[in-house]
Amino acid sequence: MGLDIGATKILGVVASADGEVLASVRVPSPAGGDRVVATAAEVVEKLRAASGGLGSGVVGVGIPGLVDVEHGTVRHAVNLGVADGYPFSERLGAASGARVVLDNDANAAALGAAALLGEQDVGYLSLGTGLAAALVLDGSLRRGSRNAAGEIGHIPVNPAGPRCECGQVGCLETVASGSAIAALWPGDGQPAAQALFDAAAAGSAGAAAVRDRFAARVADAVRLVALTVDPAVVVLGGGVAQVGERLRVAVAHALAEQAAASPFLRSLDLPGRLRLAPLDRPVAALGAALLGAS
Ligand SMILES: [Zn+2]
């Protein structure tokens, strides 16, 4: 059983070992640690009822923020209103009667994407409000000594750039994230990425220019992951990836352009190693279920 807890919704699944979804439940996310726990416990109960009691022993949970995997606590889960250090695993365990395995949502999604794509070695780029990478290397999550492995959104790339929410200046996520798109191309009620890619496809030269510039900065993030840990594939996921294959094509094109003058980069075939997260599957919830199974 796996739960993907996001700022807007909690999606829970019961899945078989090969990734088949046997039951799923989706509810809106409340705000505040105790309320998130209570709602998550209801989702667990509904999943048990829907699956005839399956998945009752361990529940894997993916949640935004910096997760202390050992203690089951979370920090910087600002969108959910969960206080720093809140004992999430302990409280959900008590409320649900299950053992809870808590991890960062991008880590859960990376595990899910690796399983669904049949890959053992994956750099997963979560392009949402912010930008983060998660690393499944030789089949195992690399979390890092402070659970901060893959936080590439906060690598400063432009000393003349804007101040980032993290307090530094010119972080990569200020130019390569859903927020970066929204700042340049507000969606008018639609998700900004969708509005941008639609406008570009409809022939707007301005939109095409913004799209291509954005794709080039995502390509920078891909290069960063590829040249640091050299995973077999780099997967594009997160809310921005909902625009689908068009995103992969734009980023692959940018990677090819960046490699045009570099035999070194060309030899790495980054466009050929770029994948899109499976959009029709609950990648993060499935990955959370795998967290619990491991
Ligand atoms: Zn930052």
Coordinates of C-alpha atoms and ligand atoms in Angstrom, one line a residue:
M1 CA 0.0 0.0 0.0
G2 CA 1.3 3.4 -1.0
L3 CA 0.2 7.0 -0.3
D4 CA 1.2 10.0 -2.4
I5 CA 0.6 13.0 -0.2
G6 CA 0.6 16.3 -2.2
A7 CA -0.3 19.8 -1.6
T8 CA -3.7 19.4 -3.3
K9 CA -4.5 15.7 -3.0
I10 CA -3.8 12.4 -1.3
L11 CA -3.7 9.5 -3.7
G12 CA -3.5 6.0 -2.2
V13 CA -3.1 2.7 -4.0
V14 CA -2.9 -1.0 -3.2
A15 CA -0.6 -2.5 -5.8
S16 CA 0.8 -5.9 -6.8
A17 CA 4.5 -6.5 -6.8
D18 CA 4.6 -5.9 -10.6
G19 CA 2.9 -2.5 -10.4
E20 CA -0.7 -3.4 -11.1
V21 CA -3.1 -1.1 -9.2
L22 CA -5.6 -3.3 -7.3
A23 CA -7.4 -0.4 -5.6
S24 CA -7.0 3.4 -5.4
V25 CA -8.5 6.2 -3.4
R26 CA -8.1 9.9 -4.0
V27 CA -9.1 12.7 -1.6
P28 CA -8.3 16.4 -1.3
S29 CA -5.4 17.3 1.1
P30 CA -6.3 19.2 4.3
A31 CA -3.7 21.5 6.0
G32 CA -1.9 20.9 9.3
G33 CA -0.1 17.8 10.5
D34 CA -2.9 16.2 12.6
R35 CA -5.5 16.7 9.8
V36 CA -3.2 15.3 7.1
V37 CA -2.6 12.2 9.4
A38 CA -6.3 11.8 10.0
T39 CA -7.1 12.0 6.3
A40 CA -4.3 9.7 5.4
A41 CA -5.6 7.2 8.0
E42 CA -9.0 7.4 6.3
V43 CA -7.5 6.6 2.9
V44 CA -5.7 3.6 4.4
E45 CA -9.0 2.4 5.8
K46 CA -10.8 2.9 2.5
L47 CA -8.1 1.0 0.7
R48 CA -8.3 -1.9 3.0
A49 CA -12.1 -2.0 2.5
A50 CA -11.7 -1.7 -1.3
S51 CA -9.1 -4.5 -1.5
G52 CA -10.5 -7.0 0.9
G53 CA -7.9 -6.3 3.6
L54 CA -4.8 -6.3 1.4
G55 CA -1.8 -4.1 2.3
S56 CA -2.6 -4.0 5.9
G57 CA 0.9 -4.4 7.4
V58 CA 3.1 -1.7 5.9
V59 CA 2.2 1.6 4.3
G60 CA 4.7 3.5 2.3
V61 CA 4.2 7.3 2.2
G62 CA 5.7 9.9 -0.1
I63 CA 5.4 13.5 1.1
P64 CA 6.9 16.8 0.0
G65 CA 9.8 18.3 2.0
L66 CA 13.0 17.2 3.6
V67 CA 12.2 13.8 5.2
D68 CA 14.2 12.2 8.0
V69 CA 13.7 8.7 6.9
E70 CA 15.1 7.1 10.0
H71 CA 12.9 9.0 12.4
G72 CA 9.8 9.4 10.1
T73 CA 9.7 13.2 10.4
V74 CA 9.5 15.9 7.8
R75 CA 10.8 19.5 7.5
H76 CA 9.9 22.2 5.0
A77 CA 6.5 20.6 4.1
V78 CA 5.2 24.2 3.8
N79 CA 2.4 23.6 1.4
L80 CA 0.8 21.0 3.7
G81 CA 1.1 23.1 6.8
V82 CA 3.0 20.3 8.6
A83 CA 5.2 21.7 11.3
D84 CA 9.0 21.0 11.1
G85 CA 9.9 17.8 13.0
Y86 CA 6.3 16.6 13.2
P87 CA 6.4 12.9 14.0
F88 CA 4.5 11.9 10.9
S89 CA 5.2 8.1 10.8
E90 CA 4.5 7.6 14.4
R91 CA 1.2 9.5 14.3
L92 CA 0.0 7.8 11.1
G93 CA 1.1 4.4 12.5
A94 CA -0.9 5.0 15.6
A95 CA -4.0 6.2 13.6
S96 CA -3.9 3.4 11.1
G97 CA -2.4 0.4 12.9
A98 CA 0.1 0.0 10.1
R99 CA 3.9 0.4 10.1
V100 CA 4.6 3.5 8.1
V101 CA 7.7 4.0 5.9
L102 CA 8.0 7.8 5.1
D103 CA 10.1 9.3 2.3
N104 CA 10.3 12.3 0.1
D105 CA 7.7 12.5 -2.7
A106 CA 10.4 12.7 -5.4
N107 CA 12.1 9.7 -4.0
A108 CA 8.9 7.7 -4.1
A109 CA 8.2 8.9 -7.7
A110 CA 11.7 7.9 -8.8
L111 CA 11.2 4.4 -7.4
G112 CA 7.8 4.2 -9.1
A113 CA 9.2 5.4 -12.5
A114 CA 12.2 3.0 -12.3
A115 CA 9.8 0.1 -11.7
L116 CA 7.3 1.1 -14.4
L117 CA 10.0 1.8 -17.0
G118 CA 11.9 -1.4 -16.1
E119 CA 15.1 0.6 -15.3
Q120 CA 17.6 0.0 -12.5
D121 CA 19.5 3.2 -12.8
V122 CA 17.5 6.4 -13.0
G123 CA 17.9 10.1 -12.5
Y124 CA 14.4 11.4 -11.9
L125 CA 13.7 15.1 -12.4
S126 CA 10.6 16.4 -10.6
L127 CA 9.4 19.5 -12.4
G128 CA 6.7 20.9 -10.2
T129 CA 6.4 24.2 -8.3
G130 CA 10.1 23.7 -7.7
L131 CA 12.8 21.5 -9.1
A132 CA 14.3 18.4 -7.5
A133 CA 16.1 15.3 -8.7
A134 CA 15.9 11.9 -7.1
L135 CA 18.3 9.1 -7.7
V136 CA 17.8 5.4 -8.0
L137 CA 21.3 4.0 -8.6
D138 CA 21.9 0.3 -9.3
G139 CA 18.4 -0.3 -8.0
S140 CA 18.7 1.6 -4.7
L141 CA 17.6 5.1 -3.7
R142 CA 20.5 7.4 -3.0
R143 CA 19.2 9.7 -0.2
G144 CA 22.5 11.2 1.0
S145 CA 23.8 11.7 4.5
R146 CA 21.4 14.5 5.2
N147 CA 18.6 13.3 2.9
A148 CA 19.4 16.1 0.5
A149 CA 20.8 14.1 -2.4
G150 CA 19.3 15.4 -5.7
E151 CA 18.3 18.9 -4.4
I152 CA 19.7 20.3 -7.5
G153 CA 17.0 23.0 -7.7
H154 CA 19.0 24.9 -5.2
I155 CA 22.3 24.9 -7.0
P156 CA 23.0 28.5 -7.8
V157 CA 23.5 29.0 -11.6
N158 CA 23.2 32.8 -12.0
P159 CA 24.8 35.3 -9.6
A160 CA 22.7 38.0 -11.2
G161 CA 19.4 36.0 -10.7
P162 CA 16.6 36.5 -8.3
R163 CA 16.7 35.5 -4.7
C164 CA 15.3 32.0 -4.2
E165 CA 12.9 30.9 -1.4
C166 CA 15.8 29.0 0.0
G167 CA 17.7 32.2 0.7
Q168 CA 20.4 31.8 -2.0
V169 CA 20.5 33.8 -5.2
G170 CA 19.9 32.5 -8.8
C171 CA 19.1 28.9 -8.0
L172 CA 18.4 26.6 -10.9
E173 CA 14.7 26.2 -9.9
T174 CA 14.2 29.9 -10.5
V175 CA 14.6 29.2 -14.2
A176 CA 13.7 25.4 -14.6
S177 CA 10.4 24.7 -12.8
G178 CA 6.6 25.2 -13.0
S179 CA 7.0 28.5 -11.1
A180 CA 9.6 29.7 -13.6
I181 CA 7.1 29.1 -16.4
A182 CA 4.3 30.8 -14.5
A183 CA 6.4 33.9 -14.0
L184 CA 6.9 34.2 -17.8
W185 CA 3.6 32.8 -19.1
P186 CA 0.7 32.9 -16.6
G187 CA -1.8 30.2 -17.4
D188 CA -5.1 32.2 -16.9
G189 CA -6.6 29.4 -14.8
Q190 CA -4.9 26.7 -16.8
P191 CA -1.6 25.1 -15.5
A192 CA 1.1 27.5 -16.9
A193 CA 3.1 24.7 -18.6
Q194 CA 0.0 23.5 -20.4
A195 CA -0.9 27.0 -21.5
L196 CA 2.6 27.7 -22.7
F197 CA 3.0 24.5 -24.8
D198 CA -0.5 24.9 -26.2
A199 CA 0.2 28.5 -27.3
A200 CA 3.5 27.5 -28.8
A201 CA 1.9 24.6 -30.7
A202 CA -0.8 27.1 -31.9
G203 CA 1.9 29.2 -33.6
S204 CA 2.7 31.9 -31.0
A205 CA 6.3 32.8 -31.7
G206 CA 6.6 34.4 -28.2
A207 CA 5.4 31.2 -26.5
A208 CA 7.8 29.1 -28.6
A209 CA 10.7 31.3 -27.5
V210 CA 9.7 31.0 -23.8
R211 CA 9.2 27.2 -24.2
D212 CA 12.6 26.8 -25.9
R213 CA 14.4 28.8 -23.3
F214 CA 12.7 26.8 -20.5
A215 CA 13.6 23.6 -22.2
A216 CA 17.2 24.7 -22.4
R217 CA 17.3 25.3 -18.6
V218 CA 15.7 21.8 -18.0
A219 CA 18.4 20.4 -20.3
D220 CA 20.9 22.1 -18.0
A221 CA 19.4 20.1 -15.1
V222 CA 19.6 16.9 -17.2
R223 CA 23.3 17.6 -17.9
L224 CA 23.9 18.3 -14.2
V225 CA 22.4 14.9 -13.2
A226 CA 24.1 13.0 -16.1
L227 CA 27.5 14.5 -15.5
T228 CA 27.3 13.9 -11.7
V229 CA 26.1 10.4 -11.4
D230 CA 25.7 9.3 -15.0
P231 CA 22.5 7.2 -14.6
A232 CA 21.3 5.0 -17.5
V233 CA 18.3 7.2 -18.1
V234 CA 17.0 10.6 -17.0
V235 CA 13.2 10.7 -16.4
L236 CA 11.1 13.9 -16.7
G237 CA 8.3 13.9 -14.1
G238 CA 6.2 16.1 -11.9
G239 CA 3.3 18.4 -12.7
V240 CA 5.1 20.1 -15.7
A241 CA 5.5 16.7 -17.3
Q242 CA 1.7 16.5 -17.7
V243 CA 2.2 18.3 -21.0
G244 CA 3.5 15.0 -22.1
E245 CA 5.8 14.0 -25.0
R246 CA 6.0 17.6 -26.1
L247 CA 8.2 18.3 -23.1
R248 CA 10.5 15.4 -23.7
V249 CA 10.9 16.4 -27.4
A250 CA 11.6 20.1 -26.5
V251 CA 14.3 19.1 -23.9
A252 CA 15.8 16.4 -26.2
H253 CA 16.1 19.1 -28.9
A254 CA 17.8 21.5 -26.4
L255 CA 20.2 18.8 -25.4
A256 CA 21.1 18.1 -29.0
E257 CA 21.7 21.8 -29.6
Q258 CA 23.9 22.0 -26.5
A259 CA 25.9 19.0 -27.8
A260 CA 26.3 20.4 -31.3
A261 CA 29.7 22.0 -30.6
S262 CA 30.9 19.3 -28.1
P263 CA 32.0 15.9 -29.2
F264 CA 32.3 15.1 -25.5
L265 CA 28.6 15.8 -24.8
R266 CA 27.5 14.1 -28.1
S267 CA 29.3 10.9 -27.1
L268 CA 27.0 10.7 -24.0
D269 CA 23.8 10.6 -26.1
L270 CA 21.7 12.5 -23.6
P271 CA 18.7 13.0 -25.9
G272 CA 18.6 9.2 -26.4
R273 CA 18.6 8.6 -22.6
L274 CA 15.8 11.0 -21.9
R275 CA 12.4 9.4 -20.8
L276 CA 9.0 10.7 -19.8
A277 CA 7.4 9.4 -16.6
P278 CA 4.4 7.2 -17.5
L279 CA 1.5 9.8 -17.3
D280 CA -1.3 7.3 -17.1
R281 CA 0.0 5.6 -14.0
P282 CA 0.1 6.8 -10.3
V283 CA 3.9 6.9 -10.4
A284 CA 4.5 8.4 -6.9
A285 CA 1.8 6.3 -5.1
L286 CA 3.2 3.1 -6.7
G287 CA 6.7 4.1 -5.7
A288 CA 5.5 4.7 -2.2
A289 CA 4.0 1.2 -2.1
L290 CA 7.5 -0.1 -3.2
L291 CA 9.0 1.9 -0.3
G292 CA 6.9 -0.1 2.1
A293 CA 7.7 -3.4 0.3
S294 CA 11.4 -2.9 0.5
Ligands
ZN1 ZN 17.2 27.9 -3.8

